[in-house]
Amino acid sequence: NKARVNIKWVQTEKIKNEKSVKNLFSNINGVLILPGFGARGSEGKIRIAKFSRENKIPFLGICLGLQCAVIEFARNVCNMEGADSTEFNKRTKFPVIDLMESQRAIKIKGGTMRLGAYDCEIKTGTKTYAAYRKKRITERHRHRYEVNNRYRKKLEKNGLIFSGVNKDLGVVEAIEIKGHPWYIAGQFHPELKSRVNKAHPLFREFIKAALKTL
């Protein structure tokens, strides 16, 4: 995109309300929510996802970033008050993000996450497809939690697009939001396949979308 990116790091545990989000993000052109583990700063990330969605700011979520985006959408668009991940709140009434079925019996955690490359089928006509320009991709993973399939129909009915899925495992791999200029998140890690001389399609298109807001 022939652009220099100025990065503004944000400590999400310091974001206590929507006013603080507005103050911090008043002069930004794109939002990237990074991978991570645990509940620290999760509510701040969810508020950021909401701000990006409502204000049409280009958004890219990676792994936990996808999960926070789904939680936010469930709470504020689908009226699932208190929706959460069981990683953050085991007693949530709406566990829209839950431990993968394959992870439930695991007691010793070392090296047992869903790791490595997995296939993903991309839905045509989506912005995700426009980025990759192909129907089938392979991306690398590092996670234990996923979108809970019990809530997929309700999320989709309200405008969340499941733009990438692994049909063999029945898991969501990528999402985007209907009507938003550019709001994409992946359960995988695009940074692991991005190179200096060949940017990953999602990074390339994310920056392109951010440039359009200048």
PDB file of C-alpha atoms in Angstrom:
ATOM      1  CA  ASN A   1       0.000   0.000   0.000  1.00  0.00           C
ATOM      2  CA  LYS A   2       3.097   2.257   0.050  1.00  0.00           C
ATOM      3  CA  ALA A   3       2.140   3.614   3.456  1.00  0.00           C
ATOM      4  CA  ARG A   4       3.932   4.131   6.742  1.00  0.00           C
ATOM      5  CA  VAL A   5       1.958   2.804   9.705  1.00  0.00           C
ATOM      6  CA  ASN A   6       2.037   4.784  12.937  1.00  0.00           C
ATOM      7  CA  ILE A   7       1.204   2.399  15.763  1.00  0.00           C
ATOM      8  CA  LYS A   8      -0.589   3.515  18.913  1.00  0.00           C
ATOM      9  CA  TRP A   9      -0.393   0.844  21.615  1.00  0.00           C
ATOM     10  CA  VAL A  10      -3.301   0.682  24.042  1.00  0.00           C
ATOM     11  CA  GLN A  11      -3.372  -1.080  27.425  1.00  0.00           C
ATOM     12  CA  THR A  12      -6.900  -2.418  27.355  1.00  0.00           C
ATOM     13  CA  GLU A  13      -7.165  -3.045  31.101  1.00  0.00           C
ATOM     14  CA  LYS A  14      -7.189   0.755  31.486  1.00  0.00           C
ATOM     15  CA  ILE A  15     -10.345   1.116  29.367  1.00  0.00           C
ATOM     16  CA  LYS A  16     -13.102   1.235  31.970  1.00  0.00           C
ATOM     17  CA  ASN A  17     -15.971   2.723  29.955  1.00  0.00           C
ATOM     18  CA  GLU A  18     -17.041   3.871  26.481  1.00  0.00           C
ATOM     19  CA  LYS A  19     -15.888   7.440  27.114  1.00  0.00           C
ATOM     20  CA  SER A  20     -12.310   6.271  27.612  1.00  0.00           C
ATOM     21  CA  VAL A  21     -12.499   4.373  24.300  1.00  0.00           C
ATOM     22  CA  LYS A  22     -13.672   7.497  22.496  1.00  0.00           C
ATOM     23  CA  ASN A  23     -10.863   9.575  23.995  1.00  0.00           C
ATOM     24  CA  LEU A  24      -8.176   7.052  23.079  1.00  0.00           C
ATOM     25  CA  PHE A  25      -9.429   6.332  19.562  1.00  0.00           C
ATOM     26  CA  SER A  26     -10.465   9.784  18.385  1.00  0.00           C
ATOM     27  CA  ASN A  27      -7.609  10.042  15.873  1.00  0.00           C
ATOM     28  CA  ILE A  28      -7.065   6.479  14.630  1.00  0.00           C
ATOM     29  CA  ASN A  29      -7.787   4.935  11.227  1.00  0.00           C
ATOM     30  CA  GLY A  30      -7.834   1.236  12.062  1.00  0.00           C
ATOM     31  CA  VAL A  31      -8.060  -1.124  15.032  1.00  0.00           C
ATOM     32  CA  LEU A  32      -6.138  -4.358  15.518  1.00  0.00           C
ATOM     33  CA  ILE A  33      -6.956  -6.598  18.495  1.00  0.00           C
ATOM     34  CA  LEU A  34      -4.077  -8.964  19.112  1.00  0.00           C
ATOM     35  CA  PRO A  35      -3.944 -12.595  20.261  1.00  0.00           C
ATOM     36  CA  GLY A  36      -3.774 -13.322  23.969  1.00  0.00           C
ATOM     37  CA  PHE A  37      -4.934 -15.465  26.874  1.00  0.00           C
ATOM     38  CA  GLY A  38      -6.986 -14.893  29.988  1.00  0.00           C
ATOM     39  CA  ALA A  39      -9.452 -12.287  31.182  1.00  0.00           C
ATOM     40  CA  ARG A  40      -6.994  -9.402  31.743  1.00  0.00           C
ATOM     41  CA  GLY A  41      -8.102  -6.452  29.624  1.00  0.00           C
ATOM     42  CA  SER A  42     -10.860  -8.478  27.946  1.00  0.00           C
ATOM     43  CA  GLU A  43     -13.658  -6.006  28.727  1.00  0.00           C
ATOM     44  CA  GLY A  44     -11.555  -3.208  27.265  1.00  0.00           C
ATOM     45  CA  LYS A  45     -11.064  -5.216  24.087  1.00  0.00           C
ATOM     46  CA  ILE A  46     -14.790  -5.856  23.866  1.00  0.00           C
ATOM     47  CA  ARG A  47     -15.497  -2.117  24.227  1.00  0.00           C
ATOM     48  CA  ILE A  48     -12.959  -1.396  21.473  1.00  0.00           C
ATOM     49  CA  ALA A  49     -14.655  -3.909  19.166  1.00  0.00           C
ATOM     50  CA  LYS A  50     -17.979  -2.152  19.810  1.00  0.00           C
ATOM     51  CA  PHE A  51     -16.494   1.268  19.075  1.00  0.00           C
ATOM     52  CA  SER A  52     -14.983   0.005  15.803  1.00  0.00           C
ATOM     53  CA  ARG A  53     -18.239  -1.622  14.743  1.00  0.00           C
ATOM     54  CA  GLU A  54     -20.462   1.357  15.552  1.00  0.00           C
ATOM     55  CA  ASN A  55     -18.113   3.983  14.102  1.00  0.00           C
ATOM     56  CA  LYS A  56     -17.281   2.035  10.922  1.00  0.00           C
ATOM     57  CA  ILE A  57     -13.556   1.946  11.714  1.00  0.00           C
ATOM     58  CA  PRO A  58     -11.561  -0.735   9.859  1.00  0.00           C
ATOM     59  CA  PHE A  59     -11.034  -3.633  12.242  1.00  0.00           C
ATOM     60  CA  LEU A  60      -8.861  -6.731  12.252  1.00  0.00           C
ATOM     61  CA  GLY A  61      -9.087  -9.282  15.060  1.00  0.00           C
ATOM     62  CA  ILE A  62      -6.593 -12.108  15.526  1.00  0.00           C
ATOM     63  CA  CYS A  63      -7.539 -15.214  17.544  1.00  0.00           C
ATOM     64  CA  LEU A  64      -8.677 -13.664  20.856  1.00  0.00           C
ATOM     65  CA  GLY A  65      -9.551 -10.592  18.766  1.00  0.00           C
ATOM     66  CA  LEU A  66     -12.165 -12.673  16.933  1.00  0.00           C
ATOM     67  CA  GLN A  67     -13.528 -13.991  20.207  1.00  0.00           C
ATOM     68  CA  CYS A  68     -13.909 -10.481  21.685  1.00  0.00           C
ATOM     69  CA  ALA A  69     -15.644  -9.321  18.500  1.00  0.00           C
ATOM     70  CA  VAL A  70     -18.135 -12.198  18.712  1.00  0.00           C
ATOM     71  CA  ILE A  71     -18.814 -11.507  22.411  1.00  0.00           C
ATOM     72  CA  GLU A  72     -19.435  -7.819  21.675  1.00  0.00           C
ATOM     73  CA  PHE A  73     -21.776  -8.611  18.781  1.00  0.00           C
ATOM     74  CA  ALA A  74     -23.710 -11.120  20.883  1.00  0.00           C
ATOM     75  CA  ARG A  75     -24.151  -8.646  23.748  1.00  0.00           C
ATOM     76  CA  ASN A  76     -24.982  -5.496  21.835  1.00  0.00           C
ATOM     77  CA  VAL A  77     -26.587  -6.657  18.595  1.00  0.00           C
ATOM     78  CA  CYS A  78     -28.161 -10.000  19.533  1.00  0.00           C
ATOM     79  CA  ASN A  79     -29.327  -8.834  22.994  1.00  0.00           C
ATOM     80  CA  MET A  80     -27.525 -11.643  24.805  1.00  0.00           C
ATOM     81  CA  GLU A  81     -26.790  -9.682  27.947  1.00  0.00           C
ATOM     82  CA  GLY A  82     -23.694 -10.917  29.731  1.00  0.00           C
ATOM     83  CA  ALA A  83     -22.526 -13.055  26.791  1.00  0.00           C
ATOM     84  CA  ASP A  84     -18.932 -14.082  27.320  1.00  0.00           C
ATOM     85  CA  SER A  85     -16.230 -16.666  26.864  1.00  0.00           C
ATOM     86  CA  THR A  86     -16.004 -19.490  29.372  1.00  0.00           C
ATOM     87  CA  GLU A  87     -12.298 -18.634  29.528  1.00  0.00           C
ATOM     88  CA  PHE A  88     -13.318 -15.344  31.171  1.00  0.00           C
ATOM     89  CA  ASN A  89     -16.514 -16.367  32.946  1.00  0.00           C
ATOM     90  CA  LYS A  90     -17.410 -20.032  33.383  1.00  0.00           C
ATOM     91  CA  ARG A  91     -20.916 -19.143  34.625  1.00  0.00           C
ATOM     92  CA  THR A  92     -21.964 -16.905  31.745  1.00  0.00           C
ATOM     93  CA  LYS A  93     -25.556 -17.400  30.614  1.00  0.00           C
ATOM     94  CA  PHE A  94     -24.510 -17.119  26.971  1.00  0.00           C
ATOM     95  CA  PRO A  95     -21.159 -18.882  26.391  1.00  0.00           C
ATOM     96  CA  VAL A  96     -20.766 -17.721  22.793  1.00  0.00           C
ATOM     97  CA  ILE A  97     -17.075 -18.622  23.041  1.00  0.00           C
ATOM     98  CA  ASP A  98     -16.346 -21.989  24.608  1.00  0.00           C
ATOM     99  CA  LEU A  99     -13.612 -24.579  25.034  1.00  0.00           C
ATOM    100  CA  MET A 100     -13.166 -26.703  21.927  1.00  0.00           C
ATOM    101  CA  GLU A 101     -14.667 -30.177  22.241  1.00  0.00           C
ATOM    102  CA  SER A 102     -11.250 -31.711  21.549  1.00  0.00           C
ATOM    103  CA  GLN A 103      -9.785 -29.788  24.517  1.00  0.00           C
ATOM    104  CA  ARG A 104     -12.238 -30.849  27.213  1.00  0.00           C
ATOM    105  CA  ALA A 105     -10.461 -34.008  28.316  1.00  0.00           C
ATOM    106  CA  ILE A 106      -6.997 -32.427  28.398  1.00  0.00           C
ATOM    107  CA  LYS A 107      -5.560 -31.972  31.902  1.00  0.00           C
ATOM    108  CA  ILE A 108      -1.865 -31.335  31.204  1.00  0.00           C
ATOM    109  CA  LYS A 109      -1.744 -28.149  29.135  1.00  0.00           C
ATOM    110  CA  GLY A 110       1.793 -28.087  27.694  1.00  0.00           C
ATOM    111  CA  GLY A 111       1.768 -28.214  23.880  1.00  0.00           C
ATOM    112  CA  THR A 112      -1.820 -29.444  23.668  1.00  0.00           C
ATOM    113  CA  MET A 113      -3.581 -26.511  22.015  1.00  0.00           C
ATOM    114  CA  ARG A 114      -4.998 -26.698  18.512  1.00  0.00           C
ATOM    115  CA  LEU A 115      -1.692 -26.047  16.779  1.00  0.00           C
ATOM    116  CA  GLY A 116      -0.442 -25.958  13.214  1.00  0.00           C
ATOM    117  CA  ALA A 117      -2.022 -25.484   9.808  1.00  0.00           C
ATOM    118  CA  TYR A 118      -5.677 -26.224   9.056  1.00  0.00           C
ATOM    119  CA  ASP A 119      -7.782 -25.783   5.949  1.00  0.00           C
ATOM    120  CA  CYS A 120     -10.447 -23.100   5.787  1.00  0.00           C
ATOM    121  CA  GLU A 121     -13.216 -22.657   3.237  1.00  0.00           C
ATOM    122  CA  ILE A 122     -13.930 -19.027   2.348  1.00  0.00           C
ATOM    123  CA  LYS A 123     -17.436 -17.841   1.551  1.00  0.00           C
ATOM    124  CA  THR A 124     -17.628 -16.163  -1.838  1.00  0.00           C
ATOM    125  CA  GLY A 125     -18.988 -12.627  -2.023  1.00  0.00           C
ATOM    126  CA  THR A 126     -17.388 -11.648   1.301  1.00  0.00           C
ATOM    127  CA  LYS A 127     -14.610  -9.171   2.031  1.00  0.00           C
ATOM    128  CA  THR A 128     -12.577 -12.086   3.325  1.00  0.00           C
ATOM    129  CA  TYR A 129     -12.858 -13.719  -0.094  1.00  0.00           C
ATOM    130  CA  ALA A 130     -11.962 -10.414  -1.770  1.00  0.00           C
ATOM    131  CA  ALA A 131      -8.756 -10.350   0.297  1.00  0.00           C
ATOM    132  CA  TYR A 132      -7.641 -13.921  -0.396  1.00  0.00           C
ATOM    133  CA  ARG A 133      -9.149 -14.289  -3.897  1.00  0.00           C
ATOM    134  CA  LYS A 134      -9.562 -18.009  -3.375  1.00  0.00           C
ATOM    135  CA  LYS A 135     -12.156 -20.377  -1.897  1.00  0.00           C
ATOM    136  CA  ARG A 136      -9.793 -22.582   0.089  1.00  0.00           C
ATOM    137  CA  ILE A 137      -6.895 -21.432   2.255  1.00  0.00           C
ATOM    138  CA  THR A 138      -4.617 -22.876   4.917  1.00  0.00           C
ATOM    139  CA  GLU A 139      -3.796 -20.947   8.087  1.00  0.00           C
ATOM    140  CA  ARG A 140      -1.909 -21.675  11.305  1.00  0.00           C
ATOM    141  CA  HIS A 141      -3.572 -21.890  14.712  1.00  0.00           C
ATOM    142  CA  ARG A 142      -2.779 -21.660  18.415  1.00  0.00           C
ATOM    143  CA  HIS A 143      -5.875 -21.769  20.617  1.00  0.00           C
ATOM    144  CA  ARG A 144      -8.185 -23.790  22.855  1.00  0.00           C
ATOM    145  CA  TYR A 145     -11.421 -21.792  22.587  1.00  0.00           C
ATOM    146  CA  GLU A 146     -13.753 -21.306  19.627  1.00  0.00           C
ATOM    147  CA  VAL A 147     -17.110 -19.860  18.561  1.00  0.00           C
ATOM    148  CA  ASN A 148     -19.840 -21.939  20.198  1.00  0.00           C
ATOM    149  CA  ASN A 149     -21.861 -23.559  17.392  1.00  0.00           C
ATOM    150  CA  ARG A 150     -25.011 -23.389  19.529  1.00  0.00           C
ATOM    151  CA  TYR A 151     -25.196 -19.643  18.846  1.00  0.00           C
ATOM    152  CA  ARG A 152     -24.149 -19.520  15.216  1.00  0.00           C
ATOM    153  CA  LYS A 153     -27.688 -19.277  13.791  1.00  0.00           C
ATOM    154  CA  LYS A 154     -28.660 -16.402  16.066  1.00  0.00           C
ATOM    155  CA  LEU A 155     -25.435 -14.506  15.392  1.00  0.00           C
ATOM    156  CA  GLU A 156     -25.817 -15.011  11.649  1.00  0.00           C
ATOM    157  CA  LYS A 157     -29.479 -13.966  11.701  1.00  0.00           C
ATOM    158  CA  ASN A 158     -28.416 -10.622  13.211  1.00  0.00           C
ATOM    159  CA  GLY A 159     -25.779  -9.855  10.603  1.00  0.00           C
ATOM    160  CA  LEU A 160     -22.596 -11.647  11.625  1.00  0.00           C
ATOM    161  CA  ILE A 161     -21.106 -13.351   8.575  1.00  0.00           C
ATOM    162  CA  PHE A 162     -19.145 -16.566   9.019  1.00  0.00           C
ATOM    163  CA  SER A 163     -16.822 -15.944   6.100  1.00  0.00           C
ATOM    164  CA  GLY A 164     -14.444 -18.806   6.852  1.00  0.00           C
ATOM    165  CA  VAL A 165     -15.133 -22.274   8.283  1.00  0.00           C
ATOM    166  CA  ASN A 166     -13.423 -25.622   8.661  1.00  0.00           C
ATOM    167  CA  LYS A 167     -16.184 -27.983   7.574  1.00  0.00           C
ATOM    168  CA  ASP A 168     -14.324 -31.127   8.634  1.00  0.00           C
ATOM    169  CA  LEU A 169     -14.123 -29.955  12.251  1.00  0.00           C
ATOM    170  CA  GLY A 170     -17.263 -27.805  12.171  1.00  0.00           C
ATOM    171  CA  VAL A 171     -15.495 -24.728  13.527  1.00  0.00           C
ATOM    172  CA  VAL A 172     -15.626 -21.028  12.654  1.00  0.00           C
ATOM    173  CA  GLU A 173     -12.380 -19.676  11.243  1.00  0.00           C
ATOM    174  CA  ALA A 174     -13.273 -16.129  10.138  1.00  0.00           C
ATOM    175  CA  ILE A 175     -16.032 -13.587  10.595  1.00  0.00           C
ATOM    176  CA  GLU A 176     -17.049 -10.222   9.213  1.00  0.00           C
ATOM    177  CA  ILE A 177     -19.942  -7.841   9.790  1.00  0.00           C
ATOM    178  CA  LYS A 178     -22.601  -7.128   7.212  1.00  0.00           C
ATOM    179  CA  GLY A 179     -22.713  -3.473   6.178  1.00  0.00           C
ATOM    180  CA  HIS A 180     -19.361  -2.497   7.710  1.00  0.00           C
ATOM    181  CA  PRO A 181     -16.668  -1.053   5.381  1.00  0.00           C
ATOM    182  CA  TRP A 182     -14.034  -3.534   6.636  1.00  0.00           C
ATOM    183  CA  TYR A 183     -14.453  -5.565   9.822  1.00  0.00           C
ATOM    184  CA  ILE A 184     -12.781  -8.975   9.701  1.00  0.00           C
ATOM    185  CA  ALA A 185     -11.460 -11.338  12.357  1.00  0.00           C
ATOM    186  CA  GLY A 186      -9.802 -14.736  12.134  1.00  0.00           C
ATOM    187  CA  GLN A 187      -9.412 -17.516  14.684  1.00  0.00           C
ATOM    188  CA  PHE A 188      -6.039 -18.226  13.056  1.00  0.00           C
ATOM    189  CA  HIS A 189      -2.748 -16.292  13.125  1.00  0.00           C
ATOM    190  CA  PRO A 190      -2.077 -14.458   9.831  1.00  0.00           C
ATOM    191  CA  GLU A 191       1.117 -12.929  11.257  1.00  0.00           C
ATOM    192  CA  LEU A 192       2.760 -16.382  11.138  1.00  0.00           C
ATOM    193  CA  LYS A 193       2.537 -16.428   7.331  1.00  0.00           C
ATOM    194  CA  SER A 194       3.192 -12.755   6.601  1.00  0.00           C
ATOM    195  CA  ARG A 195       6.577 -11.751   5.177  1.00  0.00           C
ATOM    196  CA  VAL A 196       8.382  -8.457   4.596  1.00  0.00           C
ATOM    197  CA  ASN A 197       8.266  -8.940   0.825  1.00  0.00           C
ATOM    198  CA  LYS A 198       4.810 -10.551   0.778  1.00  0.00           C
ATOM    199  CA  ALA A 199       2.288  -9.183   3.235  1.00  0.00           C
ATOM    200  CA  HIS A 200      -0.523 -11.459   4.333  1.00  0.00           C
ATOM    201  CA  PRO A 201      -3.755 -10.654   2.417  1.00  0.00           C
ATOM    202  CA  LEU A 202      -5.618  -9.626   5.592  1.00  0.00           C
ATOM    203  CA  PHE A 203      -2.893  -7.208   6.697  1.00  0.00           C
ATOM    204  CA  ARG A 204      -2.643  -5.780   3.189  1.00  0.00           C
ATOM    205  CA  GLU A 205      -6.387  -5.182   2.885  1.00  0.00           C
ATOM    206  CA  PHE A 206      -6.713  -3.938   6.478  1.00  0.00           C
ATOM    207  CA  ILE A 207      -4.158  -1.189   5.799  1.00  0.00           C
ATOM    208  CA  LYS A 208      -5.824  -0.409   2.471  1.00  0.00           C
ATOM    209  CA  ALA A 209      -9.155   0.058   4.258  1.00  0.00           C
ATOM    210  CA  ALA A 210      -7.532   2.238   6.932  1.00  0.00           C
ATOM    211  CA  LEU A 211      -6.003   4.482   4.262  1.00  0.00           C
ATOM    212  CA  LYS A 212      -9.463   5.163   2.875  1.00  0.00           C
ATOM    213  CA  THR A 213     -10.417   6.874   6.161  1.00  0.00           C
ATOM    214  CA  LEU A 214      -7.698   9.530   5.832  1.00  0.00           C
TER     215      LEU A 214
END
